[in-house]
Coordinates of C-alpha atoms in Angstrom, one line a residue:
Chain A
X1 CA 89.1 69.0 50.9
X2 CA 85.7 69.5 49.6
X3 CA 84.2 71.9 51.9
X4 CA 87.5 74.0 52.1
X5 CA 85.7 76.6 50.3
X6 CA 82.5 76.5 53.4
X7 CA 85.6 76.7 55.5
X8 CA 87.1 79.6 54.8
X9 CA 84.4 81.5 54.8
X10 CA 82.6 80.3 58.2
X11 CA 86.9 81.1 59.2
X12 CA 85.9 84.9 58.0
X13 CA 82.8 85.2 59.5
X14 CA 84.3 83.8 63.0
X15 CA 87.6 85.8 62.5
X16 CA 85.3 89.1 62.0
X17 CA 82.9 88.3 64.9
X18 CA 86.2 86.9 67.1
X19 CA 88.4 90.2 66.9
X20 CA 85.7 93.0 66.5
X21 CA 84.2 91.6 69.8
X22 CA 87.7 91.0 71.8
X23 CA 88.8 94.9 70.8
X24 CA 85.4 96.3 72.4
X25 CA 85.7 93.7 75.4
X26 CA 88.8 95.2 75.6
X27 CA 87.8 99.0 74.7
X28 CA 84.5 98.3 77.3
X29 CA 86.3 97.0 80.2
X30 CA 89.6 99.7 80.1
X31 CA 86.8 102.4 79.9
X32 CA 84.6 100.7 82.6
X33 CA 87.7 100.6 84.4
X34 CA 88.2 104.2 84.5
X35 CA 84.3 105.1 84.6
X36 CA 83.8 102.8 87.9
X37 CA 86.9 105.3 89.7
X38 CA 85.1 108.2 88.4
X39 CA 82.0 107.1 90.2
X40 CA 83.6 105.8 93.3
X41 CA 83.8 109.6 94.0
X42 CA 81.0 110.7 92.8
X43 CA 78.1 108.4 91.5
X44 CA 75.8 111.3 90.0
X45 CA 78.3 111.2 86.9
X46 CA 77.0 107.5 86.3
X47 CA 74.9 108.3 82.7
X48 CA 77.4 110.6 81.8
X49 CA 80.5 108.2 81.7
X50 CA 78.1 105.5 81.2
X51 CA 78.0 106.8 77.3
X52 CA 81.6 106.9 77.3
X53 CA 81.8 103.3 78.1
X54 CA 79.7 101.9 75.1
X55 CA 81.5 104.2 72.4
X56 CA 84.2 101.2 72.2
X57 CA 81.7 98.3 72.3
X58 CA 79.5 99.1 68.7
X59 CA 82.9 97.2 66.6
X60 CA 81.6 94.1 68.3
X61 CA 78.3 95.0 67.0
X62 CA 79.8 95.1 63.6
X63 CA 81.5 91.9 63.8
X64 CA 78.8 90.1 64.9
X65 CA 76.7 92.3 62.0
X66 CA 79.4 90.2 59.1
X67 CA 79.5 87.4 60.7
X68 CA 75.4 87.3 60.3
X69 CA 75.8 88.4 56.5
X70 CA 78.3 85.9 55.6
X71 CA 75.9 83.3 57.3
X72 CA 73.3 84.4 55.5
X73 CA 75.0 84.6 52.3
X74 CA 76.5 81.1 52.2
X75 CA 73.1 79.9 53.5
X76 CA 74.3 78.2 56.9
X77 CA 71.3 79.5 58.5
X78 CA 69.3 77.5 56.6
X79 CA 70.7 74.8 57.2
X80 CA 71.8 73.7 53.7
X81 CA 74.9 76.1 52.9
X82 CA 76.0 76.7 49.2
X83 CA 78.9 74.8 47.5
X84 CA 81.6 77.1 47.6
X85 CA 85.2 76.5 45.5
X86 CA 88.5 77.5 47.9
X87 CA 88.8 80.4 45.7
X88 CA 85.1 82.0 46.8
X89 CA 85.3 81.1 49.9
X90 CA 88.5 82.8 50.2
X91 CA 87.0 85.7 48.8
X92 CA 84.6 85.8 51.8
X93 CA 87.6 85.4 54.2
X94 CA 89.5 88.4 52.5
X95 CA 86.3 90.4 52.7
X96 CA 85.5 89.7 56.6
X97 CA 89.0 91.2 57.0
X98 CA 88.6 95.2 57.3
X99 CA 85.9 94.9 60.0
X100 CA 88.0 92.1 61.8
X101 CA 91.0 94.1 61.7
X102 CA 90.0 97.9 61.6
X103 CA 87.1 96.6 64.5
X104 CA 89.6 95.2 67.1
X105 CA 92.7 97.8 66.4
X106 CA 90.1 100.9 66.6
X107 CA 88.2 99.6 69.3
X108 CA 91.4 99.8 71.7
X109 CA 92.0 103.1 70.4
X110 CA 88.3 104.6 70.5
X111 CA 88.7 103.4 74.5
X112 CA 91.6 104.9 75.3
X113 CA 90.0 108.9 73.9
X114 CA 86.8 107.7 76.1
X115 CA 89.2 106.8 79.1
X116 CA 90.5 110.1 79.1
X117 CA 87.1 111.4 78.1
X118 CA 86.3 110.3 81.7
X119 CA 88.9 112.6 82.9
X120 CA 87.1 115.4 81.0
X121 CA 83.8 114.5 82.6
X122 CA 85.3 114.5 86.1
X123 CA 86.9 117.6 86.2
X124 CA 84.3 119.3 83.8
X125 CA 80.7 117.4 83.3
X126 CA 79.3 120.5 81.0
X127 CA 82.6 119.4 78.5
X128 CA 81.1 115.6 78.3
X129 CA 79.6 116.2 74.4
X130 CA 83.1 117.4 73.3
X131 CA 84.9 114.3 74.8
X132 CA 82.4 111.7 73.5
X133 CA 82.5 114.1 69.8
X134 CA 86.6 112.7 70.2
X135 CA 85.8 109.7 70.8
X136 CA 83.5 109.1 68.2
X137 CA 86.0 109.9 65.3
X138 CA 87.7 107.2 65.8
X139 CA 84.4 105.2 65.2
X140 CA 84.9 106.8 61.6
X141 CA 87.1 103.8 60.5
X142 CA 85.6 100.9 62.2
X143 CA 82.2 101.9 60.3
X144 CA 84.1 102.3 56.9
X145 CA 85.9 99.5 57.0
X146 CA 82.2 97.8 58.2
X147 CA 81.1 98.9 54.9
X148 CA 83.6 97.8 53.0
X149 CA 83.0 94.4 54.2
X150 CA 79.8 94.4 54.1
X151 CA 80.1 96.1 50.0
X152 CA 82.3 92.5 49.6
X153 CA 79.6 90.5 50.6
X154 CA 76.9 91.6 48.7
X155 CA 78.7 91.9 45.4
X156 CA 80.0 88.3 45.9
X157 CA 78.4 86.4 43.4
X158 CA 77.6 82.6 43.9
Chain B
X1 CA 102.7 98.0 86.1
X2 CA 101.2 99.5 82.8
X3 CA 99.9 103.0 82.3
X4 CA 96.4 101.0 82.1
X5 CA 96.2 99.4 85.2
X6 CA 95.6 103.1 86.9
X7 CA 92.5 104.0 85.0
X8 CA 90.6 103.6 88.0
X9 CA 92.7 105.4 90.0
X10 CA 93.5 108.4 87.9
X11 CA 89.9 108.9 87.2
X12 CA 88.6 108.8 91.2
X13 CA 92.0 111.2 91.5
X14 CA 90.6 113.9 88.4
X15 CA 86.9 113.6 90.7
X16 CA 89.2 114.7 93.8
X17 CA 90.9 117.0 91.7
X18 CA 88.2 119.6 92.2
X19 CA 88.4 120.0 95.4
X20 CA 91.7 121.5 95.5
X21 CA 92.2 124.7 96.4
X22 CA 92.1 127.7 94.4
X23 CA 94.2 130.8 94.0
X24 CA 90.8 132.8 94.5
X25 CA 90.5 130.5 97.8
X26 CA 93.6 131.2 98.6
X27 CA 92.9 134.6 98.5
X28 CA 90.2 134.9 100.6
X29 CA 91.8 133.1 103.0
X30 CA 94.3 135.8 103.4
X31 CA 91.6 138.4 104.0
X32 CA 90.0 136.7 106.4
X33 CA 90.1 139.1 109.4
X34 CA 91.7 136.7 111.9
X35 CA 92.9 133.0 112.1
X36 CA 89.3 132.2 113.6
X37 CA 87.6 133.4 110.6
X38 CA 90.1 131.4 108.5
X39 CA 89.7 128.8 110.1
X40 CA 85.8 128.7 110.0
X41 CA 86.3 129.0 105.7
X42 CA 88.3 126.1 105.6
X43 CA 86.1 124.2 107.3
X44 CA 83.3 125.3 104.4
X45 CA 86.1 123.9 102.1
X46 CA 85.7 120.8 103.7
X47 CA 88.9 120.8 106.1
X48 CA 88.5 119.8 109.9
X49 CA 88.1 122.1 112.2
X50 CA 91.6 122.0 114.4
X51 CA 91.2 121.9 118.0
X52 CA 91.8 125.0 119.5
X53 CA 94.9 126.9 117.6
X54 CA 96.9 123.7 117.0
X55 CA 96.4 123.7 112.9
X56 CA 99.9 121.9 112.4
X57 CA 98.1 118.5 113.5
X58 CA 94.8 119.3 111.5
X59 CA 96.7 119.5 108.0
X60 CA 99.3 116.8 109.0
X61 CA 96.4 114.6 109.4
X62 CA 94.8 116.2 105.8
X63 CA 97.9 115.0 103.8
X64 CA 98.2 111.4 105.8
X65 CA 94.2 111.3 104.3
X66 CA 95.6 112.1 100.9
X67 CA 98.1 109.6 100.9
X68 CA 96.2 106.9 102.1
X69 CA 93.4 107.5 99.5
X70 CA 95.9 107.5 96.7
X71 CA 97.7 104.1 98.4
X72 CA 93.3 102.9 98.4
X73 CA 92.8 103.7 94.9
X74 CA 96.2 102.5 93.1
X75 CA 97.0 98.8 91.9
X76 CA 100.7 99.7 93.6
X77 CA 102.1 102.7 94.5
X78 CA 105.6 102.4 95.3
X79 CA 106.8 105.1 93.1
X80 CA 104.8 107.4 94.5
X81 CA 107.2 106.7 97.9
X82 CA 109.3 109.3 96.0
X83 CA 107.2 111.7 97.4
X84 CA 107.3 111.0 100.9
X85 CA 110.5 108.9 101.4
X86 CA 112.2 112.0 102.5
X87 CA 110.0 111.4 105.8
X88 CA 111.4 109.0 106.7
X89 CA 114.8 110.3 107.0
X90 CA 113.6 113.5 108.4
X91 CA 112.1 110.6 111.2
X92 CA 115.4 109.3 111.4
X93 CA 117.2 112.5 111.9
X94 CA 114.6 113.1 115.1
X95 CA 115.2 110.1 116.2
X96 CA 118.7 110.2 116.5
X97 CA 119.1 114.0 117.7
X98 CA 116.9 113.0 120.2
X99 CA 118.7 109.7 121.2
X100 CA 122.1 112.3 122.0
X101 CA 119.9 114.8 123.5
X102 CA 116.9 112.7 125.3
X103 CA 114.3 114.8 124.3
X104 CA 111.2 113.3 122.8
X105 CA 111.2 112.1 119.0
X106 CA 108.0 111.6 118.5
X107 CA 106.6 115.3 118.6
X108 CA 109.1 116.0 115.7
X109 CA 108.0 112.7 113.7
X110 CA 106.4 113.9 110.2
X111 CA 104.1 111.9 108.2
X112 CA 103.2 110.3 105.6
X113 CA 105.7 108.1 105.7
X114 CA 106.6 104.8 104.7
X115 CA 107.9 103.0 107.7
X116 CA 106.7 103.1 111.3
X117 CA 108.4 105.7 112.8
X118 CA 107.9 104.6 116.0
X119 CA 108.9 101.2 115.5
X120 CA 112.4 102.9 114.5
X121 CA 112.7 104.5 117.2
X122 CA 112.1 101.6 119.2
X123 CA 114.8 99.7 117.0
X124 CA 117.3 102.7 117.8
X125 CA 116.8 102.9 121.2
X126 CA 117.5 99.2 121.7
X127 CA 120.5 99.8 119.4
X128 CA 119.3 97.0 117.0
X129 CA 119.9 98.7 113.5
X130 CA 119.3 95.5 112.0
X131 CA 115.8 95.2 112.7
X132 CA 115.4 98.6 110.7
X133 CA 114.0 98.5 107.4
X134 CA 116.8 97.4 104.4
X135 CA 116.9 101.4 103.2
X136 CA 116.9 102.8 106.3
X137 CA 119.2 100.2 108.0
X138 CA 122.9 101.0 107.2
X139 CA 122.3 104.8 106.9
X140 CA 121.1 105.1 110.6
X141 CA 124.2 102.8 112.0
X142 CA 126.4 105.1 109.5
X143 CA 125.1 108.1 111.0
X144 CA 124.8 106.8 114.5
X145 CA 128.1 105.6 114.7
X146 CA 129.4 109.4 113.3
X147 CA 127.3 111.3 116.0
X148 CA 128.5 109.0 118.8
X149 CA 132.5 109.3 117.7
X150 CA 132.8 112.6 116.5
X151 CA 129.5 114.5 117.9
X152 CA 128.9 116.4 115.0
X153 CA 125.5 116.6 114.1
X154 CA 125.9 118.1 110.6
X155 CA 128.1 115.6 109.6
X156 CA 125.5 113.0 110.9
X157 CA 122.8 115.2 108.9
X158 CA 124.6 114.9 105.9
X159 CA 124.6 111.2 105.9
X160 CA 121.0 111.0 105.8
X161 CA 120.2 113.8 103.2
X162 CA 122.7 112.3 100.9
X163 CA 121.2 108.6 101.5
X164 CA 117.4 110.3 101.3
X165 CA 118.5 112.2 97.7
X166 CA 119.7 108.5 96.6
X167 CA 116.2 107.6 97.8
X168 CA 114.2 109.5 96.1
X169 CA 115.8 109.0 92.9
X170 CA 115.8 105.6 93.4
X171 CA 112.3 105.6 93.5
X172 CA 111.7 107.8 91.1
X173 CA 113.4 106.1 88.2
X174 CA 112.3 102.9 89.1
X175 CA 108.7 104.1 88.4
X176 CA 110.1 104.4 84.5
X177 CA 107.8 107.9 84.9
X178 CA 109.1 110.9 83.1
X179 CA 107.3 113.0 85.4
X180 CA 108.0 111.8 88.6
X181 CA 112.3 111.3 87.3
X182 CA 112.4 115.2 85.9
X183 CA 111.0 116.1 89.4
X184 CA 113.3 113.9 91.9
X185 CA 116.0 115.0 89.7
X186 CA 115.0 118.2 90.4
X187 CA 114.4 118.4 93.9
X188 CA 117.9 116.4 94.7
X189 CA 119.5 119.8 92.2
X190 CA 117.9 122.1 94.0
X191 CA 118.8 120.1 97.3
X192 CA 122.4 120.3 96.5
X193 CA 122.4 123.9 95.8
X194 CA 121.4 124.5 99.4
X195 CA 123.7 122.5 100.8
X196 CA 126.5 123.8 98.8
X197 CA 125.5 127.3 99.1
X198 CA 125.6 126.5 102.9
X199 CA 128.8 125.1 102.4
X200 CA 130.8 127.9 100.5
X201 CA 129.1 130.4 103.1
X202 CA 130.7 128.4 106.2
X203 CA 134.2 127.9 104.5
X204 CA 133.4 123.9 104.1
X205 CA 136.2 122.1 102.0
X206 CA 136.1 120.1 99.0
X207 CA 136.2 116.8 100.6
X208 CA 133.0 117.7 102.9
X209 CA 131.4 119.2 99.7
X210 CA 132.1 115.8 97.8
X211 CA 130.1 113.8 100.5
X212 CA 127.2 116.0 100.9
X213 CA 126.5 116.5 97.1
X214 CA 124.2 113.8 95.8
X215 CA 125.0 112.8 92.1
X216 CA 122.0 113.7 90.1
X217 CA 121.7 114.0 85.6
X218 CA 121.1 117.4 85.8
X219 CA 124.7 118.7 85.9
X220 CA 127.8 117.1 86.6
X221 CA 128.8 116.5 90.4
X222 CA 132.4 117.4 90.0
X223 CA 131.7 120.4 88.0
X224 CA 129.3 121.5 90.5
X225 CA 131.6 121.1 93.0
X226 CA 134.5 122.7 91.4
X227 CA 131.7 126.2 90.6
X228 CA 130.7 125.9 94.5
X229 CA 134.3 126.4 95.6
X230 CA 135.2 129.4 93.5
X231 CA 132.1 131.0 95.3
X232 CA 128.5 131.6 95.3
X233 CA 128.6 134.1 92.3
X234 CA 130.4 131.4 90.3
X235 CA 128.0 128.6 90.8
X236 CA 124.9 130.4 89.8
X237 CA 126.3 131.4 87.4
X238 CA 127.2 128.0 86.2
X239 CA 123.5 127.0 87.2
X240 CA 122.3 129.9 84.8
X241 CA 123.7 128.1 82.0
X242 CA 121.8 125.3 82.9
X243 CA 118.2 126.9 83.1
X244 CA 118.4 127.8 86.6
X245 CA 118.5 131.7 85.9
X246 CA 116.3 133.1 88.5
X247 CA 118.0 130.9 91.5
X248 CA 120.4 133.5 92.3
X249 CA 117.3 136.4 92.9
X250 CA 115.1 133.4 94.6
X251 CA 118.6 133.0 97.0
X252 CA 119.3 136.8 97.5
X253 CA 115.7 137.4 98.6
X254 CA 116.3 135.1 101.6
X255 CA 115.6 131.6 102.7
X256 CA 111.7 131.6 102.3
X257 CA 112.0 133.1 98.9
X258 CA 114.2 130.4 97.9
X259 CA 111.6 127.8 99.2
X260 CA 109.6 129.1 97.4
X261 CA 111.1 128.9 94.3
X262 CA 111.9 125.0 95.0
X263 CA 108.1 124.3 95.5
X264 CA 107.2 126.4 92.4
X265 CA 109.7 124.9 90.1
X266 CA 108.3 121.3 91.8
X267 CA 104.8 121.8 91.0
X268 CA 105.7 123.7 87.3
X269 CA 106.7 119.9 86.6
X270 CA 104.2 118.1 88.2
X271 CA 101.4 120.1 86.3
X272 CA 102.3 118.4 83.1
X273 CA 100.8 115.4 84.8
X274 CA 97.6 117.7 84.6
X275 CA 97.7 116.3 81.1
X276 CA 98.1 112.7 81.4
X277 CA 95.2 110.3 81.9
X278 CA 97.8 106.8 81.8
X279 CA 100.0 106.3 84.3
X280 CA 100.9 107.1 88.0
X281 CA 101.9 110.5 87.1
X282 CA 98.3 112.0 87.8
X283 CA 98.3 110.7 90.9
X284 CA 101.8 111.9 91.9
X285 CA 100.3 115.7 90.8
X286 CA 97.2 115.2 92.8
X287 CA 99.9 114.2 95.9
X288 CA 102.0 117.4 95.1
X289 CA 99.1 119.5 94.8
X290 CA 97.5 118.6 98.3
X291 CA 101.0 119.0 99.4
X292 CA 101.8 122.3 98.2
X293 CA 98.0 123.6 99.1
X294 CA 98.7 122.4 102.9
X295 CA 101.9 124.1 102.9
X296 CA 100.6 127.3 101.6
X297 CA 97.4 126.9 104.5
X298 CA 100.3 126.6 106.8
X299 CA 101.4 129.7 105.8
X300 CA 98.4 131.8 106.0
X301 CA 97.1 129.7 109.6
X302 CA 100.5 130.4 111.2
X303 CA 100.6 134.3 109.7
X304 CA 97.3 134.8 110.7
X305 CA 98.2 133.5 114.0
X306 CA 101.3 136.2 114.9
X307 CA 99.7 139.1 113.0
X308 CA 101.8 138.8 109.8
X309 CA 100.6 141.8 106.6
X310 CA 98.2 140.1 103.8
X311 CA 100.9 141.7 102.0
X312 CA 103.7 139.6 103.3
X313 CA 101.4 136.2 103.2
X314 CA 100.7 136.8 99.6
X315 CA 104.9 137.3 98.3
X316 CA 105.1 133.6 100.5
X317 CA 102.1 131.9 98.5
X318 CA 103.1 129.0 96.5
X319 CA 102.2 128.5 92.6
X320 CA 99.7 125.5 92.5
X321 CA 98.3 122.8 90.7
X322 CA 95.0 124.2 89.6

């Protein structure tokens, strides 16, 4: 296979943008879940859990943030993407991998703190900066394992 | 059902949460100079007004509003029917005291509840047991059949305490909630004690004790038993060693102390739900809470009513959720 090399890596790109986005659909839609009970009782709390709710959805945005670098490295966007060997473009899978991985796994986890951050917001709205400070460490190792993929890519030389 | 699929619910539950009651509430309550007065703060606390002094239907109608907003807001609630399951029997038990006696059932019908009380009672008058719900069915022919032979209502009682205990567990461990098993297991304990207690006071023998003690984790039926029949000393004793230190004091204080001390112990457990956002364990608290709150307005309406001291009202108040 000649283009097992372009393969791979489009796989890596697709596999980063593919599991980043279905952990914050997830994350986004447990946390909506919760947010849309919150304000069936009371709808003046709407910005305030509304924060709550995105918190899980920025690993997407990372996902979709490789999958545009890969593209852009292996010149697909152009329209006349490099010749890769299997063995580069494998290195471009194995670099997608921490965002596609860390991205979907943390984005379950950052929504369930936020979920229960809407409990917090219910019961006490002046408490809503400490529940969204919880629920932002677990952001912590979505972005570092952004970075890491991201440090791959650009240090990938062909 | 997964812990997930009650986000919605648990969060609408933790908005409702803050309406409940307070100890300070509670408390002013109790000074209020008369049951007019008391009546008129409740209604800032967002209670109806009662009609007149009738403030038994008011709060029946305040916890039937409860459950039905917890039944609105859950994906399924069935274990939560360990909470009110006991209802039902206590429906059953009016229904058939009142079938030997011809009074009328309905006004001792309690609610919520999970079947139609007056649907049972139409089932029972027409002497068509099968047409009862599957739980209810062969208890109420079982217990029928014993008042109509032998005529003795506490034997008929027992039937349908014993069958509600089996209930509630039933429920309860079918929900797979820590929670909601610790406090069934609990209540049916604290259940049995009363009945044995009962039991040992009016010279019962082993055989009736053996029928009228539900089996329940907590300690050993036959054990229990065997403590029961050596005396009332004896079994607290034995329910000391099991963690149960202050029931003898709750028990020598009288029979509202030790009511007391069943609802406190209930809600002690259901607080930890105060910690849980996943599951149907929130909900269950919030149910318990309004429960207990009601029961404690009960208190002060009805005191506040005949003249009882503030000082009297307070020693009866329940511990609560908040």
């Amino acid at each position: 296979m000649a283009n097992l090399g372009l393969c791979l890596a489009i796989a890596g790109a697709a596999l980063a943008a593919l599991l980043s986005g279905m952990g914050s659909a997830k994350g986004v839609g447990m946390v909506g879940e919760a947010a849309a009970g919150l304000i069936s009782e009371d709808p003046s709390k709407f910005t305030k859990v509304l924060i709550l709710e995105i918190l899980p959805g920025t690993q997407g945005l990372y996902g979709f943030i490789t999958a545009i670098m890969v593209m852009i490295k292996i010149k697909l966007l152009s329209g006349a993407p490099v010749e890769l060997t299997w063995g580069q473009g494998l290195q471009v899978f194995a670099a997608c991998l921490p965002i596609a991985i860390v991205g979907y796994f943390s984005a379950i986890r950052q929504a369930k703190v936020a979920a229960a951050g809407v409990s917090v917001v219910a019961k006490k709205p002046d408490q809503q900066s400490k529940a969204m400070v919880l629920s932002a460490m677990v952001e912590t190792y979505a972005v570092l394992a952004l970075l890491i993929s991201i440090l791959f890519i650009l240090r990938l030389n062909f | 059902m997964k812990n997930k699929d009650y986000l919605f619910a648990v969060a609408a539950i933790r908005a409702n949460e803050l309406s409940l009651l307070k100890e300070s509430d509670l408390e002013q309550l109790i000074n209020a100079p008369d049951y007019k007065k008391a009546v008129s703060m409740l209604g800032e606390k967002g209670y109806d007004l009662p009609a007149g002094n009738n403030y038994s239907k008011m709060l029946d109608n305040e916890l039937e509003k409860t459950w039905q907003k917890i039944n609105e807001s859950a994906p399924e609630a069935d274990a939560l029917k360990t909470f009110i399951v006991k209802n039902d029997f206590q429906n059953l038990k009016a229904i058939l005291k009142s079938e030997m006696t011809k009074n009328d059932a309905k006004q001792f019908f309690v609610s919520p509840c999970i079947y139609d009380a007056e649907k049972m009672l139409e089932s029972i008058s027409e002497r068509k047991f099968e047409e009862l719900p599957e739980l209810i069915a062969d208890t109420a022919k079982k217990a029928y059949d014993t008042i109509v032979k032998t005529g003795n209502g506490q034997l008929c009682d027992i039937i349908i305490d014993t069958a509600a205990l089996e209930a509630i567990l039933s429920f309860a461990s079918e929900s797979n909630d820590d929670t909601l098993i610790e406090y069934a297991q609990q209540f049916c304990l604290l259940t049995n004690v009363k009945t044995a207690y009962r039991s040992v006071k009016t010279n019962k023998n082993q055989t009736f004790l053996e029928m009228a003690v539900a089996e329940n984790s907590l300690v050993d039926k036959k054990q229990f038993i065997e403590e029961a029949l050596k005396g009332e000393n004896e079994l607290f004793e034995f329910l000391g060693q099991k963690g149960f230190s202050k029931l003898k004091e709750a028990f020598e204080k009288g029979t509202s102390s030790f009511e007391k001390y069943c609802d406190d112990e209930s809600i002690r457990i259901m607080k930890k739900a105060k910690m849980t956002v996943f599951g149907i364990s929130p909900l269950a608290g919030y149910y318990v809470a309004r429960e207990t709150e009601i029961k404690c307005l009960r208190i002060i309406l009805s005191a506040k009513l005949s003249g009882v001291s503030n000082d009297v009202i307070r020693e009866r108040m329940r511990e609560l959720y908040v």
